[in-house]
Amino acid sequence: MASHSSKRKTIIYQLFPRLLMPQRREQKTGGTIDENGCGKLGDITPTVLRRIRRLGASHVWFTGIIRHATATDYSAYGIPKQDPHIVKGKAGSPYAIADYYDVDPDLATNVDLRMKEWQSLVARTHKAGLKIVIDFVPNHVARQYRSIAAPKGVCNLGENDDTTCAFAPDNNFYYLPHQCFAPDFPIGTYHEEPARATGNDQFHAHPTMNDWYDTVKLNYGCPPLCTQLAPVGADGAVPATWTAMLYILRFWAQQGVDAFRCDMVHMVPLAFWQWVIPLMHKEFPHVDFIAEVYDEGMYRPLLQAGFSMLYDKVGLYDTLIAICRQQWSTHDITRCWQRTDDIAEHMLAFIENHDEQRVASKQLLDSAEAALPAMLVALCLRNSPAMIYAGQEVGEQGDEKEGYSQGDGRTTIYDYWCVESLQRTFFQRRKLTRKQRRLEQCYQQMLNLVNTQPALSEGRMFDLMYVNPHINRQFAFFRQHGSQLLLCIANFNVQPATISLHIPNHAIEWLGIKEHIYQAHDLLNDTDTPITLHIQADKAIEISTIAYGTHVFQLMTDGE
């Protein structure tokens, strides 16, 4: 077996602290924090962090750390109360930021000490050998945004706006003069005049329930819907919102944050990213920027601006899920990676996050095991970072009706809720079912394998599909580094299969391998008995795989 790789893959574990509770009380649909409870920063103990590290993660993305709009009243602590009519769910969306400089009070054991509790979590996380990712939400804020924790001299967003103008370059918001905010649903006594544009680019006063009605769009000095037209002025001047966002990034970097997952970056002017990331890197060269981006045309400009990771959603995620659902062929993976081959090391691969349906949900695959071949491809195809969502490793289904979320296959981000699979994973492991333990072991083997095998973390890839047009439900590729040669097979079929896999002469020449009889040891399944594979140019080898089989064969000649 090969020695540990000198270059480790980034593996991000997304954890929503609100959903992680040691004790699960009876859960009430649409329940309050008093009724359903809420996970606390203190619940993320050294034991929890060590388990995440042992799973194979290098980073933890703590989702929902910054104070956001909520229906819970914290006014007794000096925190401005939010009108519940413009809050999604009882807990509220973590992307409706109410104070960029504050920690969410829901997560604190002692609300008055919430920043100190966050700082303690930072120290615990780093001590566990994990880096910290938090959200940076630059496109929109809560409708009732008001900072009480900003450093002295930092103005509140909108404080200096000229509200008589629909658009002014130095306004923080877009206004609709002489109009009241009037969505197509009741908002009680909430009053907003003039109305402001809604976060998902709704430049009118009448958003629907399907819009991001709980947020207002931030103005980066661009006229509405002209997001690429805000260059730095000749005198170096920038719009007011740019400077406000720089201060926020600096603040959290000083708090020990190692990376920012930047929300909806394609809805913010590219010129802003080209300005702010180099400034941040001068002061915090180690801090990474991760782009949630769904516009392939922006990939390379964003990398040039300084982003180190880009969501591979509209490419790899969509492709893998379509294959799992038997809508596409495995040959579509080839077409997918070829589009981003020059930037492969920056594409963040995943098959779950908080925006997407759980793979085990009835609405998507109805089987956690059916997604294992997709996870193998996401982790092993290229030298790219990867991400998993807490609960994915034990087959969380997201099928509960939590309140604002109604059993849609997604784990709620709007409600107070205890996710039982997470509780079992981290606090009551004796309650894990045999199936959950087996799945968790599969994930742990995959995630750790990519950082113990140099061929998977820093090697070269050779896609074998172009010479195997007869194969449509399996995907096969070589990974090679130095003398190490791995053959990876993913079976997307519910049935076992025996495939006849052609090895082209070009693969042998390009990888610099020998035509030889190899002993193939399956590193992923740790089989005791290797199989024998005769690698010959332009000849086929026979390989059998189980239903939803995932295999990483290390090919060794006699004496190796």
Coordinates of C-alpha atoms in Angstrom, one line a residue:
M1 CA 0.0 0.0 0.0
A2 CA 1.3 3.5 -0.9
S3 CA 2.5 5.9 1.8
H4 CA 0.5 8.9 2.8
S5 CA 0.1 11.6 0.2
S6 CA 2.1 14.8 0.7
K7 CA -0.7 16.8 -0.8
R8 CA -4.0 16.5 1.1
K9 CA -7.4 17.0 -0.4
T10 CA -9.7 19.5 1.1
I11 CA -12.7 17.7 2.5
I12 CA -15.4 20.0 3.9
Y13 CA -18.0 18.7 6.4
Q14 CA -21.0 21.0 6.5
L15 CA -22.6 21.1 9.9
F16 CA -25.6 23.2 10.9
P17 CA -25.1 23.6 14.7
R18 CA -28.8 24.5 15.3
L19 CA -29.8 20.9 14.3
L20 CA -27.2 19.1 16.5
M21 CA -28.7 18.3 19.9
P22 CA -27.4 15.8 22.5
Q23 CA -31.0 15.1 23.7
R24 CA -34.0 14.9 21.5
R25 CA -37.3 16.0 23.0
E26 CA -40.6 15.5 21.4
Q27 CA -40.6 17.5 18.2
K28 CA -43.5 19.7 17.3
T29 CA -44.1 20.8 13.7
G30 CA -43.5 24.5 13.7
G31 CA -42.4 24.4 17.3
T32 CA -40.6 27.2 19.1
I33 CA -37.1 27.1 20.5
D34 CA -38.6 26.3 23.9
E35 CA -40.7 23.5 22.5
N36 CA -38.2 21.8 20.2
G37 CA -34.9 22.9 21.6
C38 CA -31.8 24.1 19.6
G39 CA -28.3 22.9 19.3
K40 CA -25.6 25.0 21.0
L41 CA -22.1 25.9 20.1
G42 CA -21.1 24.1 23.3
D43 CA -22.6 20.9 22.0
I44 CA -19.8 20.7 19.4
T45 CA -17.4 19.1 21.9
P46 CA -13.9 17.9 21.3
T47 CA -15.4 14.4 20.9
V48 CA -17.8 15.6 18.1
L49 CA -14.9 17.3 16.3
R50 CA -12.6 14.3 16.6
R51 CA -15.3 12.2 15.0
I52 CA -15.6 14.6 12.1
R53 CA -11.8 14.5 11.7
R54 CA -11.7 10.7 11.9
L55 CA -14.4 10.6 9.2
G56 CA -11.8 12.2 6.9
A57 CA -12.7 15.9 7.0
S58 CA -10.1 18.7 6.9
H59 CA -12.6 21.6 7.3
V60 CA -15.9 22.2 9.1
W61 CA -18.4 24.5 7.5
F62 CA -20.4 25.9 10.5
T63 CA -23.6 27.0 8.8
G64 CA -25.7 29.7 10.5
I65 CA -23.2 31.3 12.9
I66 CA -23.9 34.9 12.1
R67 CA -27.0 36.4 13.7
H68 CA -30.0 36.3 11.4
A69 CA -33.7 37.1 11.4
T70 CA -35.7 34.9 13.8
A71 CA -39.2 34.8 15.3
T72 CA -37.6 34.3 18.7
D73 CA -37.6 37.4 20.9
Y74 CA -34.2 38.3 22.3
S75 CA -35.0 41.9 23.1
A76 CA -34.4 41.2 26.8
Y77 CA -30.7 40.9 25.8
G78 CA -30.7 44.1 23.8
I79 CA -31.1 42.3 20.5
P80 CA -33.6 44.0 18.1
K81 CA -36.8 42.0 17.7
Q82 CA -37.7 40.8 14.2
D83 CA -41.3 40.9 12.9
P84 CA -42.3 37.2 12.5
H85 CA -44.3 38.0 9.4
I86 CA -41.1 38.6 7.4
V87 CA -39.2 35.6 8.9
K88 CA -39.2 32.2 7.2
G89 CA -40.2 29.7 9.9
K90 CA -39.8 30.1 13.6
A91 CA -36.0 29.9 13.5
G92 CA -35.5 31.9 10.3
S93 CA -33.1 31.6 7.4
P94 CA -29.4 31.7 8.2
Y95 CA -29.1 33.7 5.0
A96 CA -31.3 36.6 6.2
I97 CA -28.5 38.2 8.1
A98 CA -29.6 40.6 10.8
D99 CA -26.2 41.7 12.1
Y100 CA -23.0 40.8 10.2
Y101 CA -20.9 41.3 13.4
D102 CA -22.9 39.2 15.8
V103 CA -23.2 35.5 16.7
D104 CA -26.6 33.9 16.5
P105 CA -28.1 33.9 20.0
D106 CA -30.0 30.7 19.4
L107 CA -26.6 28.9 19.5
A108 CA -25.5 30.3 22.8
T109 CA -25.8 28.7 26.2
N110 CA -25.4 32.2 27.7
V111 CA -26.7 34.8 25.2
D112 CA -24.6 37.6 26.7
L113 CA -21.5 35.5 26.2
R114 CA -22.3 34.3 22.7
M115 CA -19.1 35.7 21.1
K116 CA -16.9 34.1 23.7
E117 CA -18.7 30.8 23.1
W118 CA -17.9 31.2 19.4
Q119 CA -14.3 31.9 20.2
S120 CA -14.1 28.8 22.4
L121 CA -15.5 26.7 19.5
V122 CA -12.8 28.2 17.2
A123 CA -10.1 27.1 19.6
R124 CA -11.6 23.6 20.0
T125 CA -11.9 23.2 16.2
H126 CA -8.4 24.2 15.5
K127 CA -7.1 22.0 18.3
A128 CA -8.9 19.1 16.7
G129 CA -6.9 19.7 13.5
L130 CA -9.8 21.1 11.5
K131 CA -10.1 24.4 9.7
I132 CA -13.2 26.6 9.9
V133 CA -15.5 27.7 7.2
I134 CA -18.4 30.1 7.7
D135 CA -20.8 31.8 5.4
F136 CA -20.3 35.2 3.9
V137 CA -23.6 36.4 2.6
P138 CA -22.9 39.5 0.4
N139 CA -26.0 39.7 -1.8
H140 CA -28.8 40.4 0.7
V141 CA -29.6 41.0 4.3
A142 CA -32.7 40.7 6.5
R143 CA -35.4 43.3 6.0
Q144 CA -34.9 44.5 9.5
Y145 CA -31.1 44.5 9.5
R146 CA -29.6 46.5 12.3
S147 CA -26.2 45.9 13.8
I148 CA -25.6 46.3 17.5
A149 CA -22.2 44.6 17.5
A150 CA -20.4 46.5 14.8
P151 CA -17.0 48.0 15.8
K152 CA -17.1 51.7 16.7
G153 CA -17.2 53.9 13.6
V154 CA -18.9 51.3 11.4
C155 CA -22.3 52.6 10.1
N156 CA -25.4 50.5 9.8
L157 CA -26.3 49.4 6.3
G158 CA -28.7 52.0 4.8
E159 CA -28.0 54.5 7.5
N160 CA -26.7 57.1 5.0
D161 CA -28.8 56.1 2.0
D162 CA -30.8 58.7 0.0
T163 CA -34.1 56.9 0.1
T164 CA -35.7 59.3 -2.4
C165 CA -33.5 57.7 -5.2
A166 CA -34.4 54.3 -6.7
F167 CA -30.7 53.9 -7.4
A168 CA -27.6 55.8 -6.2
P169 CA -24.1 54.3 -6.4
D170 CA -23.4 54.9 -2.7
N171 CA -26.7 53.6 -1.4
N172 CA -26.6 50.2 0.3
F173 CA -30.1 49.3 -0.9
Y174 CA -32.3 49.7 -4.0
Y175 CA -35.5 51.7 -3.3
L176 CA -38.9 52.0 -4.7
P177 CA -39.9 55.6 -3.9
H178 CA -43.5 56.3 -3.0
Q179 CA -44.3 52.6 -2.7
C180 CA -44.9 50.4 0.3
F181 CA -43.6 46.9 0.7
A182 CA -46.7 44.8 -0.2
P183 CA -46.1 41.1 -0.9
D184 CA -48.9 38.9 -2.0
F185 CA -49.4 37.5 1.5
P186 CA -50.3 39.1 4.9
I187 CA -47.5 40.8 6.8
G188 CA -49.5 42.1 9.8
T189 CA -48.3 45.5 11.0
Y190 CA -44.9 45.3 9.3
H191 CA -44.4 48.5 7.4
E192 CA -41.6 49.4 4.9
E193 CA -41.7 52.6 3.0
P194 CA -40.2 53.2 0.6
A195 CA -40.1 49.5 -0.3
R196 CA -36.7 48.0 -1.1
A197 CA -35.8 45.4 -3.7
T198 CA -36.0 41.8 -2.6
G199 CA -32.8 39.6 -2.4
N200 CA -33.5 37.4 -5.4
D201 CA -33.4 40.4 -7.8
Q202 CA -37.1 41.3 -7.4
F203 CA -37.0 45.1 -8.1
H204 CA -40.6 45.7 -7.3
A205 CA -42.7 45.9 -4.1
H206 CA -44.7 42.7 -4.4
P207 CA -42.6 39.6 -3.9
T208 CA -44.4 36.2 -3.5
M209 CA -44.0 33.5 -1.0
N210 CA -41.6 31.8 -3.4
D211 CA -39.3 34.8 -3.4
W212 CA -36.6 35.7 -0.8
Y213 CA -39.1 38.0 0.7
D214 CA -37.3 38.0 4.1
T215 CA -34.3 39.7 2.6
V216 CA -33.4 43.0 0.8
K217 CA -30.9 43.2 -2.1
L218 CA -27.6 44.9 -1.5
N219 CA -26.5 47.6 -3.9
Y220 CA -22.9 47.4 -5.1
G221 CA -23.0 50.5 -7.2
C222 CA -24.7 48.9 -10.2
P223 CA -28.0 49.9 -11.6
P224 CA -30.6 47.1 -11.2
L225 CA -29.7 43.9 -13.1
C226 CA -26.4 45.3 -14.3
T227 CA -24.2 43.4 -11.9
Q228 CA -21.0 43.5 -14.0
L229 CA -20.8 47.3 -14.3
A230 CA -19.2 48.6 -11.1
P231 CA -15.5 49.2 -11.6
V232 CA -13.3 51.0 -9.1
G233 CA -13.2 54.7 -9.9
A234 CA -10.2 56.4 -11.4
D235 CA -9.4 57.9 -8.0
G236 CA -9.6 54.5 -6.3
A237 CA -13.0 55.2 -4.9
V238 CA -15.4 52.3 -4.5
P239 CA -19.2 52.1 -3.6
A240 CA -20.0 52.2 0.0
T241 CA -21.2 48.6 0.1
W242 CA -17.8 47.4 -1.0
T243 CA -16.1 48.9 2.0
A244 CA -18.8 47.7 4.3
M245 CA -18.2 44.1 3.1
L246 CA -14.4 44.4 3.4
Y247 CA -14.8 45.4 7.1
I248 CA -17.0 42.3 7.7
L249 CA -14.6 39.9 6.1
R250 CA -11.7 41.4 8.1
F251 CA -13.7 41.1 11.3
W252 CA -14.3 37.3 10.9
A253 CA -10.9 36.5 9.6
Q254 CA -9.6 38.1 12.8
Q255 CA -11.9 35.8 14.7
G256 CA -9.9 32.8 13.3
V257 CA -12.0 31.9 10.3
D258 CA -10.0 30.0 7.7
A259 CA -12.4 30.1 4.7
F260 CA -15.5 31.9 3.6
R261 CA -18.2 30.1 1.7
C262 CA -19.5 33.0 -0.3
D263 CA -23.2 32.9 -1.0
M264 CA -24.6 33.4 -4.5
V265 CA -21.4 35.1 -5.8
H266 CA -22.8 35.4 -9.4
M267 CA -25.4 37.9 -8.0
V268 CA -22.6 40.2 -6.9
P269 CA -20.5 42.3 -9.3
L270 CA -17.3 40.5 -10.4
A271 CA -15.5 43.8 -10.0
F272 CA -16.2 43.6 -6.2
W273 CA -14.5 40.2 -5.9
Q274 CA -11.6 41.4 -8.0
W275 CA -11.1 44.2 -5.5
V276 CA -11.9 42.6 -2.1
I277 CA -10.1 39.2 -2.3
P278 CA -6.7 40.6 -3.2
L279 CA -7.0 43.1 -0.3
M280 CA -8.0 40.3 2.1
H281 CA -5.1 38.1 0.9
K282 CA -2.6 40.9 1.6
E283 CA -3.7 40.8 5.3
F284 CA -4.8 37.2 5.6
P285 CA -2.9 35.2 2.9
H286 CA -4.1 31.8 4.3
V287 CA -7.8 32.6 4.1
D288 CA -9.7 30.7 1.3
F289 CA -12.7 31.9 -0.6
I290 CA -15.3 29.3 -1.8
A291 CA -17.8 30.4 -4.4
E292 CA -21.4 29.2 -4.5
V293 CA -21.8 29.8 -8.3
Y294 CA -24.2 28.4 -10.9
D295 CA -22.9 30.3 -13.9
E296 CA -20.2 28.4 -15.7
G297 CA -19.2 31.5 -17.6
M298 CA -17.9 33.0 -14.4
Y299 CA -15.7 30.1 -13.2
R300 CA -12.4 31.3 -14.6
P301 CA -12.9 35.0 -13.9
L302 CA -13.7 34.1 -10.3
L303 CA -10.6 32.1 -10.0
Q304 CA -8.6 34.9 -11.4
A305 CA -10.2 37.2 -8.8
G306 CA -8.8 34.9 -6.0
F307 CA -11.4 32.3 -5.3
S308 CA -9.8 28.9 -4.5
M309 CA -12.9 26.7 -4.8
L310 CA -16.0 26.8 -7.0
Y311 CA -19.2 24.8 -6.5
D312 CA -19.3 22.0 -9.1
K313 CA -23.1 22.0 -9.1
V314 CA -24.3 22.7 -12.6
G315 CA -21.6 20.3 -13.9
L316 CA -20.7 17.3 -11.8
Y317 CA -23.6 17.3 -9.2
D318 CA -26.3 17.6 -11.8
T319 CA -24.6 14.9 -13.9
L320 CA -24.1 12.4 -11.1
I321 CA -27.6 12.8 -9.8
A322 CA -29.1 12.3 -13.3
I323 CA -27.0 9.2 -13.7
C324 CA -28.1 7.9 -10.3
R325 CA -31.7 8.4 -11.4
Q326 CA -31.1 6.5 -14.7
Q327 CA -31.8 9.6 -16.8
W328 CA -28.3 10.0 -18.2
S329 CA -25.4 7.7 -19.2
T330 CA -22.1 7.4 -17.4
H331 CA -20.5 8.8 -20.5
D332 CA -21.9 12.1 -19.5
I333 CA -19.3 12.2 -16.7
T334 CA -16.6 12.4 -19.4
R335 CA -18.4 15.3 -21.1
C336 CA -18.7 17.0 -17.8
W337 CA -15.1 16.9 -16.6
Q338 CA -13.8 17.9 -20.0
R339 CA -15.5 21.3 -19.6
T340 CA -13.5 22.2 -16.5
D341 CA -10.4 20.1 -16.9
D342 CA -8.1 23.1 -16.9
I343 CA -9.5 24.2 -13.5
A344 CA -10.1 20.7 -12.0
E345 CA -8.3 21.3 -8.8
H346 CA -10.6 24.2 -7.9
M347 CA -14.0 22.5 -8.5
L348 CA -15.7 21.6 -5.2
A349 CA -17.5 18.2 -5.7
F350 CA -20.5 17.2 -3.6
I351 CA -23.7 15.2 -3.8
E352 CA -25.4 16.9 -0.8
N353 CA -25.6 20.3 0.8
H354 CA -28.4 22.2 2.6
D355 CA -29.9 23.5 -0.7
E356 CA -30.3 20.1 -2.3
Q357 CA -32.5 17.1 -1.5
R358 CA -31.0 14.3 0.5
V359 CA -29.9 11.5 -1.7
A360 CA -31.7 9.0 0.5
S361 CA -35.0 11.0 0.4
K362 CA -38.0 9.5 -1.4
Q363 CA -38.0 12.6 -3.6
L364 CA -34.5 11.9 -5.0
L365 CA -33.0 8.4 -4.9
D366 CA -34.8 6.7 -2.0
S367 CA -31.5 5.0 -1.2
A368 CA -28.3 6.2 0.4
E369 CA -26.4 3.3 -1.1
A370 CA -27.5 4.3 -4.6
A371 CA -25.4 7.5 -4.2
L372 CA -22.1 5.7 -3.2
P373 CA -20.9 5.3 -6.8
A374 CA -21.5 9.0 -7.3
M375 CA -19.5 9.8 -4.2
L376 CA -16.6 7.6 -5.4
V377 CA -16.5 9.7 -8.7
A378 CA -16.9 13.0 -6.8
L379 CA -14.0 12.1 -4.5
C380 CA -11.6 10.1 -6.7
L381 CA -12.0 11.3 -10.3
R382 CA -9.8 14.4 -10.0
N383 CA -7.5 16.2 -7.5
S384 CA -10.4 18.4 -6.5
P385 CA -11.8 19.3 -3.1
A386 CA -15.0 17.7 -1.9
M387 CA -17.8 18.3 0.6
I388 CA -20.4 16.2 2.5
Y389 CA -23.4 17.4 4.5
A390 CA -23.8 16.2 8.1
G391 CA -26.0 13.1 8.2
Q392 CA -25.2 12.1 4.6
E393 CA -22.8 9.5 5.9
V394 CA -25.6 7.7 7.8
G395 CA -28.3 8.1 5.2
E396 CA -30.4 11.1 6.5
Q397 CA -33.6 11.2 4.5
G398 CA -34.9 14.8 5.3
D399 CA -38.4 13.4 5.3
E400 CA -39.8 15.1 8.4
K401 CA -42.4 17.9 8.3
E402 CA -40.5 20.4 10.5
G403 CA -42.7 23.5 10.0
Y404 CA -41.8 25.9 7.3
S405 CA -40.1 22.9 5.6
Q406 CA -42.7 20.3 4.8
G407 CA -41.1 16.9 4.1
D408 CA -39.5 17.9 0.8
G409 CA -36.5 15.8 1.1
R410 CA -34.3 18.6 2.4
T411 CA -33.2 19.0 6.0
T412 CA -34.8 22.3 7.3
I413 CA -32.8 25.4 7.6
Y414 CA -35.8 27.5 8.8
D415 CA -37.1 25.5 11.8
Y416 CA -36.1 24.5 15.3
W417 CA -35.6 20.7 14.9
C418 CA -33.5 17.9 16.2
V419 CA -32.2 15.6 13.4
E420 CA -32.2 12.2 15.0
S421 CA -29.6 10.7 12.7
L422 CA -27.1 13.4 13.8
Q423 CA -28.0 12.8 17.4
R424 CA -27.2 9.2 16.9
T425 CA -24.0 9.8 15.0
F426 CA -22.5 12.1 17.6
F427 CA -24.1 11.4 20.9
Q428 CA -26.0 8.1 21.0
R429 CA -24.0 5.8 18.7
R430 CA -25.5 2.7 20.2
K431 CA -28.8 3.7 18.5
L432 CA -27.2 3.7 15.0
T433 CA -28.7 0.8 13.0
R434 CA -26.5 -1.8 11.3
K435 CA -27.3 -0.2 7.9
Q436 CA -26.3 3.3 9.2
R437 CA -23.0 1.9 10.6
R438 CA -22.2 0.2 7.4
L439 CA -22.9 3.3 5.3
E440 CA -20.8 5.4 7.7
Q441 CA -17.9 3.0 7.3
C442 CA -18.1 3.3 3.5
Y443 CA -17.9 7.0 3.8
Q444 CA -15.0 6.9 6.2
Q445 CA -13.1 4.5 4.0
M446 CA -13.6 6.7 0.9
L447 CA -12.8 10.0 2.6
N448 CA -9.6 8.7 4.3
L449 CA -8.5 6.7 1.2
V450 CA -8.2 9.9 -0.9
N451 CA -5.7 11.3 1.6
T452 CA -3.6 8.1 2.0
Q453 CA -3.2 7.4 -1.7
P454 CA -1.0 9.9 -3.7
A455 CA -2.6 8.7 -6.9
L456 CA -6.0 10.0 -5.7
S457 CA -4.9 13.3 -4.1
E458 CA -2.2 14.5 -6.5
G459 CA -2.0 11.9 -9.4
R460 CA -3.1 11.8 -13.0
M461 CA -6.4 10.6 -14.3
F462 CA -7.2 8.6 -17.5
D463 CA -10.8 8.2 -18.4
L464 CA -11.5 4.8 -20.0
M465 CA -15.0 5.4 -21.2
Y466 CA -14.2 6.6 -24.7
V467 CA -13.0 3.1 -25.7
N468 CA -15.9 1.4 -23.9
P469 CA -19.1 2.8 -25.6
H470 CA -20.9 -0.4 -24.6
I471 CA -20.7 0.5 -20.9
N472 CA -23.5 2.9 -19.8
R473 CA -24.1 2.2 -16.1
Q474 CA -20.5 1.9 -14.9
F475 CA -17.7 4.4 -14.9
A476 CA -14.0 3.4 -15.0
F477 CA -10.8 5.4 -14.9
F478 CA -7.2 5.0 -13.9
R479 CA -5.4 7.2 -11.3
Q480 CA -1.6 7.1 -11.4
H481 CA 1.2 8.8 -9.4
G482 CA 4.8 7.6 -9.7
S483 CA 4.8 3.8 -9.5
Q484 CA 1.3 3.7 -8.0
L485 CA -1.5 2.7 -10.4
L486 CA -5.1 2.5 -9.3
L487 CA -8.2 1.4 -11.3
C488 CA -11.4 2.9 -10.1
I489 CA -14.8 1.4 -10.9
A490 CA -18.2 2.8 -10.0
N491 CA -21.3 0.7 -10.7
F492 CA -24.4 2.9 -10.8
N493 CA -26.7 -0.1 -11.3
V494 CA -29.0 -1.6 -8.8
Q495 CA -27.8 -5.0 -10.1
P496 CA -24.4 -6.7 -9.9
A497 CA -22.5 -6.6 -13.2
T498 CA -19.5 -8.1 -15.0
I499 CA -18.0 -5.6 -17.4
S500 CA -15.6 -6.2 -20.2
L501 CA -13.3 -3.2 -19.9
H502 CA -11.0 -2.3 -22.9
I503 CA -7.7 -0.8 -22.1
P504 CA -6.4 1.4 -25.0
N505 CA -2.7 1.5 -26.0
H506 CA -2.8 5.2 -25.4
A507 CA -3.5 4.7 -21.7
I508 CA -0.5 2.4 -21.3
E509 CA 1.8 4.9 -23.1
W510 CA 0.5 8.0 -21.4
L511 CA 0.6 6.6 -17.9
G512 CA 3.9 4.9 -18.6
I513 CA 2.7 1.5 -17.3
K514 CA 3.7 -2.0 -18.4
E515 CA 1.7 -4.6 -20.2
H516 CA 1.6 -7.1 -17.4
I517 CA -0.3 -9.5 -15.2
Y518 CA -1.3 -7.5 -12.2
Q519 CA -2.6 -8.5 -8.8
A520 CA -5.4 -6.1 -8.1
H521 CA -6.1 -5.4 -4.4
D522 CA -9.4 -3.5 -3.7
L523 CA -8.3 -0.8 -1.3
L524 CA -11.8 0.4 -0.7
N525 CA -13.3 -2.9 0.2
D526 CA -10.1 -4.3 1.7
T527 CA -10.6 -7.7 0.3
D528 CA -8.2 -10.4 1.4
T529 CA -7.8 -12.0 -1.9
P530 CA -6.7 -9.9 -4.8
I531 CA -7.9 -10.6 -8.3
T532 CA -5.7 -11.1 -11.3
L533 CA -5.9 -8.6 -14.2
H534 CA -3.9 -9.0 -17.4
I535 CA -3.3 -5.5 -18.8
Q536 CA -2.7 -5.6 -22.5
A537 CA -2.9 -2.9 -25.1
D538 CA -6.3 -2.7 -26.8
K539 CA -7.5 -5.8 -25.0
A540 CA -10.3 -6.2 -22.5
I541 CA -10.3 -7.3 -18.9
E542 CA -13.3 -8.8 -17.1
I543 CA -14.3 -7.2 -13.8
S544 CA -17.2 -8.1 -11.6
T545 CA -18.9 -5.6 -9.3
I546 CA -21.8 -5.7 -6.8
A547 CA -24.9 -3.6 -6.9
Y548 CA -23.9 0.0 -6.5
G549 CA -20.3 -1.3 -6.2
T550 CA -17.4 1.1 -5.6
H551 CA -13.9 -0.2 -6.1
V552 CA -10.4 1.2 -6.0
F553 CA -8.0 -1.5 -7.2
Q554 CA -4.3 -1.1 -6.6
L555 CA -2.5 -2.9 -9.4
M556 CA 0.7 -4.5 -8.3
T557 CA 3.1 -6.8 -10.1
D558 CA 4.9 -9.7 -8.4
G559 CA 7.4 -8.4 -5.9
E560 CA 5.7 -5.1 -5.2

